[in-house]
Amino acid sequence: MQQKRVTLEEIAQAAGVSRATVSLVVRKSPLVAGHTRERVEQIMAQMDYVRDIGAARLRNRSSQTIGVIVPNLVNSFFTEFLSGVEEVMARDDRVVLLANSHDDPRRQDEILQRFRGHGVDGVILCPAVGTGPELPGRIAGWGMPLVQALREVGPPTDFAGADYITAVGLAMRHLVEQGHRRVAFLSVSARTSAREERLTGYARALAETGVEDAGIVEADLTWEGAAQSAAQILALHTRPDAVLCFNDVLAAGLMAGLRRAGCEPGRDLAVVGLDDLPLAELTYPPLTSVAMDAPGIGRKAARLLARRLADDAAPPERDIVVPRLVVRDSSPQKV
Amino acid sequence: MQQKRVTLEEIAQAAGVSRATVSLVVRKSPLVAGHTRERVEQIMAQMDYVRDIGAARLRNRSSQTIGVIVPNLVNSFFTEFLSGVEEVMARDDRVVLLANSHDDPRRQDEILQRFRGHGVDGVILCPAVGTGPELPGRIAGWGMPLVQALREVGPPTDFAGADYITAVGLAMRHLVEQGHRRVAFLSVSARTSAREERLTGYARALAETGVEDAGIVEADLTWEGAAQSAAQILALHTRPDAVLCFNDVLAAGLMAGLRRAGCEPGRDLAVVGLDDLPLAELTYPPLTSVAMDAPGIGRKAARLLARRLADDAAPPERDIVVPRLVVRDSSPQKV
């Protein structure tokens, strides 16, 4: 099945240039004149040259490939995040390989080993639920540059995320301004740093605003799980007049579940999400949410990794998006 | 940065077994007794053994990694599809690397070259808009096993998809049963085999049912693009009483756009989607759609690729999901 690969020498001969020139073209060096580059690239295409990443890696220790590991693709926040990573990496002529850990640390380990075996230049990781704090140290021991994003474990590494505590505070103050006094929090059940911070934000905002805590309800991160939580929310001893949701997926699912139960979201019970996914405009009523700029976090993570690839001795850096409230119809003034 | 790698010999010595036994454990051979396997695996973990995929590839020509290229991640059909691919591949102990071509044939080429350089065992490809019919032949020339999915170009290869023509027919007959006589079609603008088949299905269904064609409107595959198409649909010379949409993303966006324009989807204008994404249950009103079983198509694609890896001389095979109508509230009986 395997073909003989075209060599740089063969391309050089066909193009009438030196092997060194072909090598510079392959590495996209600015030292080669435009018309020479074009001729060589044309001949490379004609002769179906494929760069042997394995050999290139041994020479210059770069595969121009980076790995991204996300814990799920149900939440389109991760696909938005990924688009930001890809935007920056494409500019640097790097290809992004994505893998889904399904929030399973074992599968995550296997992916990391595979990335390591393939010689990716570095990894952007949103750690799976249950990832031990020692993982970043292990990855560092392999000499593999790492940026954590959205969630983090262990001692500080490069990290890109959003200020969840402020985000929850913005949502809560909005609810208070709209006249709400009893708020419930609909959380994901999975234990992550993102959950911890949002719950910390909730506790602080309760203390700051004097709002009554109607309770914390947990749901699986699926549309259906969120819809089913409506019954629990409506059965809370202290009936809330508003529900603040861990993210927009839960908020959208909850609104569908409330409607099935005969409770009109917005009118009978205010609902606020976090993340401001594109779907927030499409739900009915359109969902009030807090924008975290997922593509922006992706771009930040990509830039942190590019910086780390250029300088592996730089101290760890954090780049955090400032959240922004987006008011829509799901949280009207209380009448 | 690079550490010295632990060798099989060193693991064998530490575990008190032969190098051949360690090699069998690495390759997960059933020939090794359970307790031996466990001891060797424990020592491999302690000594931080990482399998060198490059070397393994040279030995047994398998990286146990397959590549999947999708044209976007806006449409969650692709993430559902991907979950099916991963389910089957995980059973075979294969890791899935995903890349997004953004419907750009150049980026797709670059990804393929990168996959080729890394020595993935095979590729599942949903071809980008504008992919030339020669691509499958080029990939075959590299000796890289290929399965096309959801869209296809060129002469027959292994292919997994859904019967879009039947799907559109199911939707149209449902609309006729509900009393609708003037139907518009909201299509994506991007030219793909999927679009061609759905439009063929529309033309056939018009002919079979005698329904009046109110027109074909095109939108970009984004929520906002679909929402904006509402104005065009409401301005059609023949005012439709129902809109059949290319997919659920367009249908959900259209319903939001109709509502902004003061037209109540369902009540004033029936809307039907195709794909039956999870969001179809969450829109308001819940969306009538035609289920294509995206995870099922993913599983079929993965099985076709596994079969191709085992037998590269087998004739190309097609595995097609039979669609199923799911009636919800967006297409009530016409009054």
Tab-separated table of C-alpha atoms in Angstrom, chain B residues 87-216:
chain	number	residue	atom	x	y	z
B	87	GLU	CA	-18.170	4.624	20.248
B	88	VAL	CA	-17.126	1.969	17.702
B	89	MET	CA	-13.477	3.047	17.510
B	90	ALA	CA	-13.062	3.015	21.306
B	91	ARG	CA	-14.232	-0.625	21.314
B	92	ASP	CA	-11.405	-1.397	18.873
B	93	ASP	CA	-8.958	0.525	21.083
B	94	ARG	CA	-8.547	3.201	18.419
B	95	VAL	CA	-8.264	6.917	19.148
B	96	VAL	CA	-10.176	9.364	16.969
B	97	LEU	CA	-8.566	12.637	15.928
B	98	LEU	CA	-11.014	15.199	14.636
B	99	ALA	CA	-10.322	18.132	12.365
B	100	ASN	CA	-12.632	20.836	11.023
B	101	SER	CA	-12.188	21.791	7.369
B	102	HIS	CA	-14.515	24.796	7.744
B	103	ASP	CA	-15.875	23.724	4.349
B	104	ASP	CA	-12.598	24.845	2.782
B	105	PRO	CA	-10.994	22.324	0.373
B	106	ARG	CA	-7.518	23.870	0.900
B	107	ARG	CA	-7.689	23.487	4.642
B	108	GLN	CA	-9.044	19.979	4.062
B	109	ASP	CA	-5.987	19.177	1.909
B	110	GLU	CA	-3.662	20.464	4.597
B	111	ILE	CA	-5.399	18.336	7.228
B	112	LEU	CA	-5.170	15.256	5.000
B	113	GLN	CA	-1.435	15.843	4.481
B	114	ARG	CA	-0.992	16.196	8.227
B	115	PHE	CA	-2.957	13.006	8.857
B	116	ARG	CA	-0.822	11.300	6.228
B	117	GLY	CA	2.390	12.563	7.812
B	118	HIS	CA	1.278	11.294	11.215
B	119	GLY	CA	0.397	7.930	9.717
B	120	VAL	CA	-3.246	7.654	10.745
B	121	ASP	CA	-4.629	4.236	9.832
B	122	GLY	CA	-7.497	5.680	7.815
B	123	VAL	CA	-9.814	8.614	7.347
B	124	ILE	CA	-13.550	9.250	7.573
B	125	LEU	CA	-14.285	12.290	5.441
B	126	CYS	CA	-17.344	14.467	4.992
B	127	PRO	CA	-16.018	16.387	1.978
B	128	ALA	CA	-15.860	20.186	2.126
B	129	VAL	CA	-17.952	22.217	-0.311
B	130	GLY	CA	-16.043	22.445	-3.588
B	131	THR	CA	-14.024	19.239	-3.099
B	132	GLY	CA	-13.056	17.919	-6.543
B	133	PRO	CA	-14.217	14.449	-7.663
B	134	GLU	CA	-10.562	13.365	-7.943
B	135	LEU	CA	-9.877	13.552	-4.189
B	136	PRO	CA	-10.889	9.974	-3.260
B	137	GLY	CA	-8.603	8.693	-6.041
B	138	ARG	CA	-5.692	10.794	-4.745
B	139	ILE	CA	-6.238	9.477	-1.221
B	140	ALA	CA	-6.358	5.909	-2.567
B	141	GLY	CA	-3.034	6.623	-4.333
B	142	TRP	CA	-1.459	7.378	-0.950
B	143	GLY	CA	-2.603	3.960	0.265
B	144	MET	CA	-4.823	5.647	2.843
B	145	PRO	CA	-8.128	3.845	3.562
B	146	LEU	CA	-11.082	6.220	3.156
B	147	VAL	CA	-14.750	6.207	4.075
B	148	GLN	CA	-16.948	9.091	2.956
B	149	ALA	CA	-19.860	10.051	5.156
B	150	LEU	CA	-22.970	12.230	4.819
B	151	ARG	CA	-21.682	13.830	1.612
B	152	GLU	CA	-19.722	12.228	-1.211
B	153	VAL	CA	-17.661	13.158	-4.238
B	154	GLY	CA	-16.180	11.160	-7.127
B	155	PRO	CA	-16.605	7.503	-8.031
B	156	PRO	CA	-18.031	5.165	-5.376
B	157	THR	CA	-16.034	4.642	-2.171
B	158	ASP	CA	-17.194	3.174	1.114
B	159	PHE	CA	-19.986	5.501	2.196
B	160	ALA	CA	-22.271	5.930	5.202
B	161	GLY	CA	-25.194	8.293	5.031
B	162	ALA	CA	-28.948	8.667	5.181
B	163	ASP	CA	-31.604	8.405	2.497
B	164	TYR	CA	-32.331	12.114	2.131
B	165	ILE	CA	-34.771	11.661	-0.749
B	166	THR	CA	-37.016	9.438	1.351
B	167	ALA	CA	-36.602	11.815	4.308
B	168	VAL	CA	-37.889	14.807	2.352
B	169	GLY	CA	-40.758	12.688	1.024
B	170	LEU	CA	-41.792	11.726	4.582
B	171	ALA	CA	-41.839	15.379	5.631
B	172	MET	CA	-43.825	16.438	2.578
B	173	ARG	CA	-46.464	13.696	2.914
B	174	HIS	CA	-46.877	14.671	6.577
B	175	LEU	CA	-47.513	18.308	5.562
B	176	VAL	CA	-50.084	17.189	2.996
B	177	GLU	CA	-51.850	15.058	5.632
B	178	GLN	CA	-51.961	18.141	7.872
B	179	GLY	CA	-53.775	20.015	5.116
B	180	HIS	CA	-50.956	22.122	3.650
B	181	ARG	CA	-50.983	22.859	-0.087
B	182	ARG	CA	-48.314	25.541	-0.645
B	183	VAL	CA	-44.823	24.677	0.592
B	184	ALA	CA	-41.530	26.592	0.436
B	185	PHE	CA	-38.091	25.001	0.841
B	186	LEU	CA	-35.423	26.725	2.950
B	187	SER	CA	-32.067	25.416	1.721
B	188	VAL	CA	-28.435	25.965	2.631
B	189	SER	CA	-26.568	27.863	-0.064
B	190	ALA	CA	-23.500	25.572	-0.040
B	191	ARG	CA	-23.464	23.102	-2.966
B	192	THR	CA	-23.021	19.536	-1.706
B	193	SER	CA	-24.370	16.100	-2.572
B	194	ALA	CA	-26.547	16.385	0.551
B	195	ARG	CA	-28.151	19.566	-0.798
B	196	GLU	CA	-28.614	18.040	-4.241
B	197	GLU	CA	-30.372	14.971	-2.817
B	198	ARG	CA	-32.648	16.948	-0.537
B	199	LEU	CA	-33.667	19.198	-3.442
B	200	THR	CA	-34.235	16.138	-5.638
B	201	GLY	CA	-36.436	14.755	-2.879
B	202	TYR	CA	-38.331	18.058	-2.772
B	203	ALA	CA	-38.948	18.058	-6.549
B	204	ARG	CA	-40.112	14.433	-6.475
B	205	ALA	CA	-42.404	15.024	-3.520
B	206	LEU	CA	-43.942	18.068	-5.234
B	207	ALA	CA	-44.653	15.935	-8.292
B	208	GLU	CA	-46.059	13.024	-6.255
B	209	THR	CA	-48.306	15.099	-4.007
B	210	GLY	CA	-49.366	17.890	-6.359
B	211	VAL	CA	-48.380	20.445	-3.700
B	212	GLU	CA	-47.700	23.946	-5.021
B	213	ASP	CA	-44.039	25.051	-4.869
B	214	ALA	CA	-44.002	28.455	-3.168
B	215	GLY	CA	-40.293	28.795	-3.882
B	216	ILE	CA	-36.792	27.833	-2.743
